[in-house]
Short mmCIF file of C-alpha atoms and ligand atoms in Angstrom, two decimals:
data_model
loop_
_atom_site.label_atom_id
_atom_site.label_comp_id
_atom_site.label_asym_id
_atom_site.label_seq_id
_atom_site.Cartn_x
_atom_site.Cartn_y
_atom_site.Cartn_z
CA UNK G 1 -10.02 -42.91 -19.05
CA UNK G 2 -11.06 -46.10 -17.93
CA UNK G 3 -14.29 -48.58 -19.02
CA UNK G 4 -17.08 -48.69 -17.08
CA UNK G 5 -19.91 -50.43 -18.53
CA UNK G 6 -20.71 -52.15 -21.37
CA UNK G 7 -24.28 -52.27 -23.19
CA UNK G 8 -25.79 -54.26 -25.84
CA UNK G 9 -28.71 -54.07 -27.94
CA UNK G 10 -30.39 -55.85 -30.47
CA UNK G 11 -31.99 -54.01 -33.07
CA UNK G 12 -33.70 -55.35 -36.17
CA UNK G 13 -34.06 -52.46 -39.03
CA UNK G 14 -35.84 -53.09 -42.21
CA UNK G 15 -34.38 -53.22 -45.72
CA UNK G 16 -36.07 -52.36 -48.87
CA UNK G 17 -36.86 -56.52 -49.99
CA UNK G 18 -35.94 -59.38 -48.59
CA UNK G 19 -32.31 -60.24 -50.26
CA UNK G 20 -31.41 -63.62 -51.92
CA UNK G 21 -27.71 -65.41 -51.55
CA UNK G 22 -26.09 -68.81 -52.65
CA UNK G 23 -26.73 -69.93 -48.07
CA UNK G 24 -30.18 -68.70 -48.10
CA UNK G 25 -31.86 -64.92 -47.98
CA UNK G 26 -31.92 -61.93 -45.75
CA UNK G 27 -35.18 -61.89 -44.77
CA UNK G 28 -36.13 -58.47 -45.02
CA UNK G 29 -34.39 -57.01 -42.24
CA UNK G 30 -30.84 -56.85 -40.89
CA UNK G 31 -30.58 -57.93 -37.53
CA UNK G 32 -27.52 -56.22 -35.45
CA UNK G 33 -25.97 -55.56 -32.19
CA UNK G 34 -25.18 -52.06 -31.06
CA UNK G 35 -22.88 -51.90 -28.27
CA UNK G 36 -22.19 -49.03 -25.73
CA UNK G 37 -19.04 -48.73 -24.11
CA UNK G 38 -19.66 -46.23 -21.22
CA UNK G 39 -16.25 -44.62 -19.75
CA UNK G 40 -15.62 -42.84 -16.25
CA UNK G 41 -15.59 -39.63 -17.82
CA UNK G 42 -18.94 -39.77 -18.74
CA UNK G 43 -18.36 -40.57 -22.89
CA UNK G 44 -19.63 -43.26 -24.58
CA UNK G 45 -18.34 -45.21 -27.22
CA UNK G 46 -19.80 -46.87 -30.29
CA UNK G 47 -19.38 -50.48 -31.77
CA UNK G 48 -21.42 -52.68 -33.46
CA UNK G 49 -22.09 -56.81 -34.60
CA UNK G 50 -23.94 -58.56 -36.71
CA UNK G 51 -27.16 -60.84 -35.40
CA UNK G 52 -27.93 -60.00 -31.95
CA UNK G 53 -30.13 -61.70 -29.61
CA UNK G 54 -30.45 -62.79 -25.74
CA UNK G 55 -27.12 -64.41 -26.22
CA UNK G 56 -25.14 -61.60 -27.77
CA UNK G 57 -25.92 -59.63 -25.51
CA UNK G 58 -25.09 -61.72 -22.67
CA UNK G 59 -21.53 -61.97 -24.32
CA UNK G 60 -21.14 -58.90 -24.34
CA UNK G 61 -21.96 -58.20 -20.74
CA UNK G 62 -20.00 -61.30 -19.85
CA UNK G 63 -17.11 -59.42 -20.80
CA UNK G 64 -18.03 -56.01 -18.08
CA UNK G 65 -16.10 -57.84 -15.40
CA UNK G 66 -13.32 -58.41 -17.17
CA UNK G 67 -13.05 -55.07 -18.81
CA UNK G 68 -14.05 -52.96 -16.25
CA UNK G 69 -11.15 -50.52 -15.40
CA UNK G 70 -9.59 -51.09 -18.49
CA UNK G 71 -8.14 -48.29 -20.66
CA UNK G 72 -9.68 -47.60 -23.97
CA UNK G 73 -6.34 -46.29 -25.24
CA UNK G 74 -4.47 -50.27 -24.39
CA UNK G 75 -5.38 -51.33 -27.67
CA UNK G 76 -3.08 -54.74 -27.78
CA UNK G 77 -3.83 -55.21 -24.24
CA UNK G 78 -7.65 -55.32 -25.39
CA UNK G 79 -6.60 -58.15 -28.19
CA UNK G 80 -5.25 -60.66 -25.48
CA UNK G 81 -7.84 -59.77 -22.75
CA UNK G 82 -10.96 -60.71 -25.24
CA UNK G 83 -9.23 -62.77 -28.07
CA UNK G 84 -5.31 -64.45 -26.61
CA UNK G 85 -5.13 -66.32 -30.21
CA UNK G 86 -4.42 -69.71 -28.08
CA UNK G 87 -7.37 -69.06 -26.02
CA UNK G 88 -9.81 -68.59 -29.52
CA UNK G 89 -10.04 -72.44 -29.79
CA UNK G 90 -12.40 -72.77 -26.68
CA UNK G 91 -13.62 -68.99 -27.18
CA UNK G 92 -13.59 -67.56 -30.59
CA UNK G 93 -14.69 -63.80 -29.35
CA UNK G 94 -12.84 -62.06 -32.35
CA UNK G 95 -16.32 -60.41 -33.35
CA UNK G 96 -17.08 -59.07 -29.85
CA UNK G 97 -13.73 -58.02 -29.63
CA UNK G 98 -14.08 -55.78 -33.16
CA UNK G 99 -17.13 -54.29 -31.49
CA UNK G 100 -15.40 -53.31 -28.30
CA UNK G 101 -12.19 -52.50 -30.56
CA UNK G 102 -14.69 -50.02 -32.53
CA UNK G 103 -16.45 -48.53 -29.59
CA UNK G 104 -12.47 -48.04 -27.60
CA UNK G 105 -11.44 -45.85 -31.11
CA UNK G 106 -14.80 -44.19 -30.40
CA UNK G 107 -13.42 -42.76 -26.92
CA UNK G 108 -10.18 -42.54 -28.24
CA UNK G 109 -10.97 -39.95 -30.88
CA UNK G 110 -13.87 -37.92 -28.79
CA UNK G 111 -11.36 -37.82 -26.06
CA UNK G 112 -8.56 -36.25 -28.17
CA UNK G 113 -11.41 -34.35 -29.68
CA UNK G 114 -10.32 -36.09 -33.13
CA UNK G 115 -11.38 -38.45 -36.00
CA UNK G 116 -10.85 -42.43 -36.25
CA UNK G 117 -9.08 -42.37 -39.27
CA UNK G 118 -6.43 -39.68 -37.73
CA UNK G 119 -5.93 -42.29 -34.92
CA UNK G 120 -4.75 -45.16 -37.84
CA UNK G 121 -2.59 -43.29 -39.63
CA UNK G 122 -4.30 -40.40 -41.54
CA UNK G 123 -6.80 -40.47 -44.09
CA UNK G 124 -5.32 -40.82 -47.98
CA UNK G 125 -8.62 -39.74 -49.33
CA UNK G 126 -11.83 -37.90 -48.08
CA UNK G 127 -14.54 -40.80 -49.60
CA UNK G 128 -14.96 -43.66 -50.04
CA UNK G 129 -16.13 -45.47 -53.44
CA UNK G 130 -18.62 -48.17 -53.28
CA UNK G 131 -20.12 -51.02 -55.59
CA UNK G 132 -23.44 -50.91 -56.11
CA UNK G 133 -24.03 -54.43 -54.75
CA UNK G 134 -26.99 -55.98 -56.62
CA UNK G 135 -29.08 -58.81 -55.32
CA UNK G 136 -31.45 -61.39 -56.82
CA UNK G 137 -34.72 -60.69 -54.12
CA UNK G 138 -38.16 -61.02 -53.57
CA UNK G 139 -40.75 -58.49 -54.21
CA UNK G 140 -42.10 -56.51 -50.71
CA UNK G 141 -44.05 -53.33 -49.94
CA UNK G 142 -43.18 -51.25 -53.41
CA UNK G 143 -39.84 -52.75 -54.25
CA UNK G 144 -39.97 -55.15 -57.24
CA UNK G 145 -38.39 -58.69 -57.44
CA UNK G 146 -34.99 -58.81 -59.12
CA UNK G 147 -34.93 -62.25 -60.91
CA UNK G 148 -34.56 -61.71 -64.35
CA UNK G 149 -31.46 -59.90 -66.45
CA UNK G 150 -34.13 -57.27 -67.34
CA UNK G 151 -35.10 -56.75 -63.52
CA UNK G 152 -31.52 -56.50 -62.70
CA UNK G 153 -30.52 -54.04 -65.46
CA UNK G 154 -33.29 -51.55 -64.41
CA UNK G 155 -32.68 -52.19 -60.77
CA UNK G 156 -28.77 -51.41 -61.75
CA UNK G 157 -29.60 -48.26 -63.46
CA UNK G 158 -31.87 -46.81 -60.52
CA UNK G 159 -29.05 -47.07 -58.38
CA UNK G 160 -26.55 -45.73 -60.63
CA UNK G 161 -28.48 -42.84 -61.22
CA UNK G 162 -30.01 -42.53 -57.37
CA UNK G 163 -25.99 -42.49 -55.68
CA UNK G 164 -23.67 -42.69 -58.87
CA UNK G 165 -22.08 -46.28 -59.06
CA UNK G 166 -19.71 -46.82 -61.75
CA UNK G 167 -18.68 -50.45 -59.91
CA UNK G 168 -21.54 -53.26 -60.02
CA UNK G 169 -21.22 -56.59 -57.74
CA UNK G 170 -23.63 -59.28 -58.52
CA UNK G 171 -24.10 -61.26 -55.62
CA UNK G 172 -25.26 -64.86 -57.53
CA UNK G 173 -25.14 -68.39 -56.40
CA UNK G 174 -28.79 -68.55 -56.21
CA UNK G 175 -29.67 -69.64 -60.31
CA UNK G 176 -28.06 -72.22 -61.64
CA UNK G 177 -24.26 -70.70 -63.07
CA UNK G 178 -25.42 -70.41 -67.01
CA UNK G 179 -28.41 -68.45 -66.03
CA UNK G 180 -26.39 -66.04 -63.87
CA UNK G 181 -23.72 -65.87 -66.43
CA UNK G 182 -26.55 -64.46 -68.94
CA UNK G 183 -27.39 -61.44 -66.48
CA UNK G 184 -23.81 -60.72 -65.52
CA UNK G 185 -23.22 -60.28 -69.25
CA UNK G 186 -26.67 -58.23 -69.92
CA UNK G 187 -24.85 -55.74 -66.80
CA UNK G 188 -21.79 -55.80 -69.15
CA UNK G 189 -23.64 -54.95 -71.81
CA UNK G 190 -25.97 -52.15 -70.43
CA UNK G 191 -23.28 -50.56 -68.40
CA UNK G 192 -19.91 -50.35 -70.77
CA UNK G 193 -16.94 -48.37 -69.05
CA UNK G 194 -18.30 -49.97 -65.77
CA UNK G 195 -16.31 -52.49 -63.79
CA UNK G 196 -18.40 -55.83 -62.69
CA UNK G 197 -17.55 -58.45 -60.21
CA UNK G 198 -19.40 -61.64 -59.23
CA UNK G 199 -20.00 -63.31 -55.91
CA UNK G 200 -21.42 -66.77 -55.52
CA UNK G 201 -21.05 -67.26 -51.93
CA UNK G 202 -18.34 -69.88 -53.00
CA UNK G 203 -21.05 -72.36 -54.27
CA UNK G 204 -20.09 -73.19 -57.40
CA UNK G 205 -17.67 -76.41 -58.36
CA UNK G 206 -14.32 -75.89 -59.61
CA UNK G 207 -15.32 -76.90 -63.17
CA UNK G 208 -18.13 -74.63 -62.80
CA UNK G 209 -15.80 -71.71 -61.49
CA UNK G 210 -13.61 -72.47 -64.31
CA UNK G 211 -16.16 -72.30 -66.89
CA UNK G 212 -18.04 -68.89 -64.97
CA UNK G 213 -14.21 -66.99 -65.36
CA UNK G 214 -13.77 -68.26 -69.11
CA UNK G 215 -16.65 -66.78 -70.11
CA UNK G 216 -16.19 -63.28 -68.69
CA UNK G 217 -13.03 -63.02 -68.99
CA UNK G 218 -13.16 -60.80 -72.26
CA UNK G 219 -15.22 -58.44 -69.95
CA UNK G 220 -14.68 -55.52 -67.41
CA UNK G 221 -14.26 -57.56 -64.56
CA UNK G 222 -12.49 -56.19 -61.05
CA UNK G 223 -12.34 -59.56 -60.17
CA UNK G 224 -14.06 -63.03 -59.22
CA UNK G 225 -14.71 -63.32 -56.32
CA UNK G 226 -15.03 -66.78 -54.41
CA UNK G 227 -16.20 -69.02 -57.16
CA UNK G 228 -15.66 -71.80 -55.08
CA UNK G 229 -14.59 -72.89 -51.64
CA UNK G 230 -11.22 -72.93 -49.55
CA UNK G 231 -7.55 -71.64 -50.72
CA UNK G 232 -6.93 -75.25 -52.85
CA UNK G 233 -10.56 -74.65 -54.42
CA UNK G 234 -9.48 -70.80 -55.64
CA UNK G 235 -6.01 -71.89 -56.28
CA UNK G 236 -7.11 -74.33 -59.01
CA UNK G 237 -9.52 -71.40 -60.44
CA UNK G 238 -6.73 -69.10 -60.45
CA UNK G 239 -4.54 -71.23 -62.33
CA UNK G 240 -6.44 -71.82 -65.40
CA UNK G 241 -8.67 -68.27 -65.65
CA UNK G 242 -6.89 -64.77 -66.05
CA UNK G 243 -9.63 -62.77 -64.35
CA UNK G 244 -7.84 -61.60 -60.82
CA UNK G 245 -9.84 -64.10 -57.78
CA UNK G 246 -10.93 -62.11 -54.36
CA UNK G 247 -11.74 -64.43 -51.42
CA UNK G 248 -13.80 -62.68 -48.14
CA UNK G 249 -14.07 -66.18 -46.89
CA UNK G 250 -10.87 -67.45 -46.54
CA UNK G 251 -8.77 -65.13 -45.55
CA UNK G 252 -9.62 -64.10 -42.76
CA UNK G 253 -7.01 -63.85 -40.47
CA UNK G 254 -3.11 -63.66 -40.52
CA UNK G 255 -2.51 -67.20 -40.77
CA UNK G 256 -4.52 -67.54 -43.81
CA UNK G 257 -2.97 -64.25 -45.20
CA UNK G 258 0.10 -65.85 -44.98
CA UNK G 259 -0.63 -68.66 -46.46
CA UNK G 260 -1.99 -67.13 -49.04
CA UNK G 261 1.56 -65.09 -49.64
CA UNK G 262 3.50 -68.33 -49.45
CA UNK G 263 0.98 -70.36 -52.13
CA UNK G 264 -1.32 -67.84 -53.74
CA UNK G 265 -4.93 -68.54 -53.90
CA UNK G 266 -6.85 -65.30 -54.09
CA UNK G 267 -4.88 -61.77 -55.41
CA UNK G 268 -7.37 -59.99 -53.85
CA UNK G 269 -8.84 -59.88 -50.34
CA UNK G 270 -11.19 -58.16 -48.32
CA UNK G 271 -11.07 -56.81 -45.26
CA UNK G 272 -13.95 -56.87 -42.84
CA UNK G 273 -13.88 -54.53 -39.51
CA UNK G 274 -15.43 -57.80 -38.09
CA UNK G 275 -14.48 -60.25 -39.12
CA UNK G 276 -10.88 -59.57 -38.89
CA UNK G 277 -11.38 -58.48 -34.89
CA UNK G 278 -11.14 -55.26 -35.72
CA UNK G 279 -10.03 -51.57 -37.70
CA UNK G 280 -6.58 -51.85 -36.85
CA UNK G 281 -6.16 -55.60 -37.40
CA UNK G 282 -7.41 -54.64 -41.29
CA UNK G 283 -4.80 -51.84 -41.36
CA UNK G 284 -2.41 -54.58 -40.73
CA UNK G 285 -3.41 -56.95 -42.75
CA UNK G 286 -3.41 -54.04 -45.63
CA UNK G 287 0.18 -53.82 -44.97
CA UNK G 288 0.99 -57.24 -45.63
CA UNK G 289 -1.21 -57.14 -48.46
CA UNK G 290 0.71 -54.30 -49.61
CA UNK G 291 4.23 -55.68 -49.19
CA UNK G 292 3.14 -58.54 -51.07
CA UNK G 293 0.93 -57.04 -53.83
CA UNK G 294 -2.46 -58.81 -52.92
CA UNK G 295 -4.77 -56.36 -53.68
CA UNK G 296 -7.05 -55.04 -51.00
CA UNK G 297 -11.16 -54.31 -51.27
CA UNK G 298 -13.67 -53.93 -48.10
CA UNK G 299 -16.15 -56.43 -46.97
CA UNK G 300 -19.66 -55.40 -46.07
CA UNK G 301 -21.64 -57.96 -43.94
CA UNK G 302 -24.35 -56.19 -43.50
CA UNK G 303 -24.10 -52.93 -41.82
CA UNK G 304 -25.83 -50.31 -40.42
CA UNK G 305 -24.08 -46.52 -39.75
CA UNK G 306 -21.94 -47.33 -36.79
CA UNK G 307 -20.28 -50.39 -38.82
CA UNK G 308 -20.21 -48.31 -41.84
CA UNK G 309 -18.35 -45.41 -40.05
CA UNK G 310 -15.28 -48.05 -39.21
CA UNK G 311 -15.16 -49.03 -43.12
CA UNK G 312 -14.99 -45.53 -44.12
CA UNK G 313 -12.27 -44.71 -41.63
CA UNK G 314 -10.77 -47.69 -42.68
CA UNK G 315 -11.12 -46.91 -46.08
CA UNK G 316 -9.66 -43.24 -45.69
CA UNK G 317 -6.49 -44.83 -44.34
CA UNK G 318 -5.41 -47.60 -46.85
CA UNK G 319 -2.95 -46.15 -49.90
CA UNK G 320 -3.92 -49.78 -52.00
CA UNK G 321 -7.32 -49.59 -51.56
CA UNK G 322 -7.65 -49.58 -55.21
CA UNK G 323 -10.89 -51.55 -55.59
CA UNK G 324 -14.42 -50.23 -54.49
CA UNK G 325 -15.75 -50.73 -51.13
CA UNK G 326 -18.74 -53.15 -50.82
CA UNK G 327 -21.84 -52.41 -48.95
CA UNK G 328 -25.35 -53.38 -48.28
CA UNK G 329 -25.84 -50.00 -46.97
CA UNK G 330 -28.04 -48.73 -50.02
CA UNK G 331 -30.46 -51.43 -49.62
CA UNK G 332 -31.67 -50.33 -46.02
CA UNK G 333 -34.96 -48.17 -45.73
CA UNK G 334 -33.34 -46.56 -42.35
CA UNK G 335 -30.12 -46.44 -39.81
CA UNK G 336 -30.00 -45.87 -36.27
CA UNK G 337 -27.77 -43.39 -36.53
CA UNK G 338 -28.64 -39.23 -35.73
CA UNK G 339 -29.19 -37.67 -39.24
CA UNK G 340 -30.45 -40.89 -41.09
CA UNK G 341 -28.63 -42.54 -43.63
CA UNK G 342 -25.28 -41.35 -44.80
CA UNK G 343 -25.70 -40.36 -48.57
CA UNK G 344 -23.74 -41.44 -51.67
CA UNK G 345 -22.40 -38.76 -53.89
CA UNK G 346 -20.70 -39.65 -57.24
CA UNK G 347 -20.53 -43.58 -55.87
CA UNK G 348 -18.77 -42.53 -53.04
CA UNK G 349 -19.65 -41.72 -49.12
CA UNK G 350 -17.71 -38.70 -47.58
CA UNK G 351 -15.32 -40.11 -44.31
CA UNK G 352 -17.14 -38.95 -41.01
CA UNK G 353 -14.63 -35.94 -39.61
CA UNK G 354 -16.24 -35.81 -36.08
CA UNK G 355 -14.31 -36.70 -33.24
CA UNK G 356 -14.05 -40.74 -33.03
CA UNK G 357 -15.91 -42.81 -35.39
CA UNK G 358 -17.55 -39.19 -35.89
CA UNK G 359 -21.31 -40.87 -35.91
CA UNK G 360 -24.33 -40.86 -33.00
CA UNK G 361 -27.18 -42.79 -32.15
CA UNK G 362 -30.69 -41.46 -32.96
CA UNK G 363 -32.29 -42.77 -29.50
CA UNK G 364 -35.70 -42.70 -30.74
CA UNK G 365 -34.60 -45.15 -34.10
CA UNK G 366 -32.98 -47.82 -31.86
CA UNK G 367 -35.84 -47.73 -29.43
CA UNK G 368 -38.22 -48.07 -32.87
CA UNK G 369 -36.08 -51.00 -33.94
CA UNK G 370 -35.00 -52.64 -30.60
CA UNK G 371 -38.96 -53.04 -30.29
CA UNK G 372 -39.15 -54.56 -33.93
CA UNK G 373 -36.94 -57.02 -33.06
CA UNK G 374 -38.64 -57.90 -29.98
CA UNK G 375 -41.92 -58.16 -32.68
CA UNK G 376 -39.71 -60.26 -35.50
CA UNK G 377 -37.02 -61.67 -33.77
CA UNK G 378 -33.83 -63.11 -35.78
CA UNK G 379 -33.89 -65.24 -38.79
CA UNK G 380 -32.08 -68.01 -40.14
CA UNK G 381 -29.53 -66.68 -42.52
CA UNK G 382 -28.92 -69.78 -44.20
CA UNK G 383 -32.23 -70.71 -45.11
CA UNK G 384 -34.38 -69.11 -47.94
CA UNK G 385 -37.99 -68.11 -47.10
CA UNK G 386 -38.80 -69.03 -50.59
CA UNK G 387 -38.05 -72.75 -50.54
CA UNK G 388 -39.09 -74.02 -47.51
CA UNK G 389 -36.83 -77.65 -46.78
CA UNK G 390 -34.35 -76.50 -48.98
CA UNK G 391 -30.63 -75.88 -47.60
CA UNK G 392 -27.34 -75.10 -49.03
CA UNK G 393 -24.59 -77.40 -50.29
CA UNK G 394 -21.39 -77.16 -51.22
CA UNK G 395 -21.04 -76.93 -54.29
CA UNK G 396 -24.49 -76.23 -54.83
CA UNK G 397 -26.44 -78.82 -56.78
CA UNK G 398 -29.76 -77.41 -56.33
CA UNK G 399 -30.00 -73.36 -57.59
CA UNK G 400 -33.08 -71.88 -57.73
CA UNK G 401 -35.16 -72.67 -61.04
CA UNK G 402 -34.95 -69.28 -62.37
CA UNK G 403 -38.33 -70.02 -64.44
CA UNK G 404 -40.20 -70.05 -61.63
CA UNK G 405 -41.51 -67.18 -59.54
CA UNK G 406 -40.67 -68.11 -55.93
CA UNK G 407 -43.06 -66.58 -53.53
CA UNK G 408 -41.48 -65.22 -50.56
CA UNK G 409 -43.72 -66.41 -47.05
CA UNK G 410 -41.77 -64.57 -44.54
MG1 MG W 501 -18.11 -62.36 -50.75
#
């Protein structure tokens, strides 16, 4: 089997409300890159990256001439020829190369005629658990805005009762600490014999991280998770709060993971398909993890179902996955993929068994949503349609006033 081709495509697909975070919002839509990886035997495989755009996409084909010929089985080979580790400091590609990584598994498994996760080892467990992952966001077309601790609660309990979460993540960063510590505690309180965990994007100060893990620490917490920035940042949180610290931000790679063994920072950390170049670079990194006893979660940054296929078959394979997967996946009205959105039963979504990452595209949705992001374009992540001139600092001195009802222009 050798590559042949290599197609990209930007597609912009709508979620329920425009989502709020400690950088700025998601305006309303995720916008992602679906990639095609076209072999000589006439299968095609699937990968996928976040944001998208005329110059994804003309990264992506910059890579045809290069890749052409190239066996999807060569794996390592793959690594060097898209991301040689002493090549990434003129051309970090590690996210194109996860995409290409996903989409080679793809052929891999429809080839053998057999499932992802049977390709990385075997799957431990046949679905995945998720967090409910709760945002603060503005109101749009039906959905209601999520500001106050009332808001949230209700908005927690329609999701526990639509797809069965017993795990709530409060994505925060966006009030001022004190205020978000008052609706983390009214989730405590409305959901007992739940587990809660709290991400502020890494916003907060130390003192204020300090203060934030004090006061919950009495509670059902899975963990904290980046309070504040950089390994020193969580290292001085860890030292003086008992709740367990999980980082997505800085570990993200093997050098960081091991310096992260050698001084800990973060007990937890989670792996992201793309972030980390990859399904099979997570599997790795779960081994260190496990060898060391860091504990191990999944990342979401915003998927739709070919992304989500490669965390489920990642999931299936880990033995210390013991935390809840994170995804955005429940606040999409759509997916691009044939069948619509994959469903949650009891919490959980069931590991795809077809051949390869064991999903397809629904032609007709990515034609729908190409065109919408022809009609919207991209947005800037790190801005907040709410508070126009405003942008992010670190550590955050300016939070949204919680008091007021910030209208969303977007
Ligand atoms: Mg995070």
């Amino acid at each position: 089997m050798k590559i042949v081709d290599i197609r990209a495509t930007t597609v912009a697909v709508p979620l329920q409300a425009p989502l709020r975070h400690s950088n700025g919002a998601h305006w309303g839509r995720f916008v992602r890159t679906l990639i095609e990886v076209e072999a000589d035997n006439g299968l095609i495989g699937l990968g996928e990256m976040g944001g998208g755009g005329e110059s994804a996409e003309a990264a992506f084909r910059a890579l045809v001439p290069n890749l052409k010929d190239h066996d999807p089985f060569q794996l390592e080979a793959l690594r060097f020829k898209i991301a040689n580790p002493t090549a990434s400091l003129y051309n970090n590609r590690t996210q194109l190369l996860a995409a290409v990584e996903f989409a080679c598994i793809d052929l891999i498994g429809q080839q053998l005629g057999v499932p992802a996760h049977d390709l990385l080892g075997g799957r431990v467990r046949d679905a995945v658990p998720f967090a409910s992952y709760l945002f603060f966001r503005y109101a749009a077309d039906g959905h209601a805005e999520i500001r106050t601790p009332d808001q949230l609660v209700a908005h927690t309990r329609e999701l526990k009762q639509a797809h069965g979460f017993t795990v709530h993540k409060l994505k925060g960063g966006v009030f001022p600490p004190d205020y978000e510590l008052e609706c983390y505690r009214a989730l405590a309180a409305a959901f007992p014999g739940d587990r809660l965990r709290y991400d502020p994007n890494a916003v907060l100060s130390v003192a204020e991280g300090l203060r934030f893990g004090r006061a919950i620490e009495h509670l059902d917490n899975d963990y904290l998770e980046d309070p504040v920035w950089g390994l020193e940042g969580l290292r001085a949180v860890r030292e003086r709060v008992s709740v367990p610290l999980a980082t997505n931000t800085v570990v993200v790679n093997f050098e960081q993971l091991a310096a992260n063994v050698l001084r800990r920072a973060a007990d937890v950390v989670l792996l992201d398909t793309t972030f980390w170049g990859g399904i099979r670079a997570c599997v790795k990194a779960a081994a260190v993890c496990e060898t060391f006893q860091l504990g191990v979660a999944v990342h979401s940054s915003g998927e739709l179902g070919v992304q989500l296929a490669t965390m489920l078959h990642l999931g299936a394979v880990l033995p210390n996955l013991t935390y809840a997967a994170d995804a955005h996946y429940h606040q999409l009205r759509d997916d691009v993929i044939e069948g619509g959105r994959l469903p949650y039963l009891d919490g959980a979504i069931a590991v795809p068994s077809g051949p390869g990452l064991g999903v397809k595209l629904d032609r007709d949705k990515v034609a729908r949503y190409a065109e919408l992001y022809r009609e919207l374009g991209g947005y800037p992540y790190d801005r907040d349609p709410g508070r126009p001139g405003w942008y992010a600092q670190v550590p955050n001195e300016r939070f949204a006033d919680p008091s007021i009802i910030d209208r969303y222009v977007g």
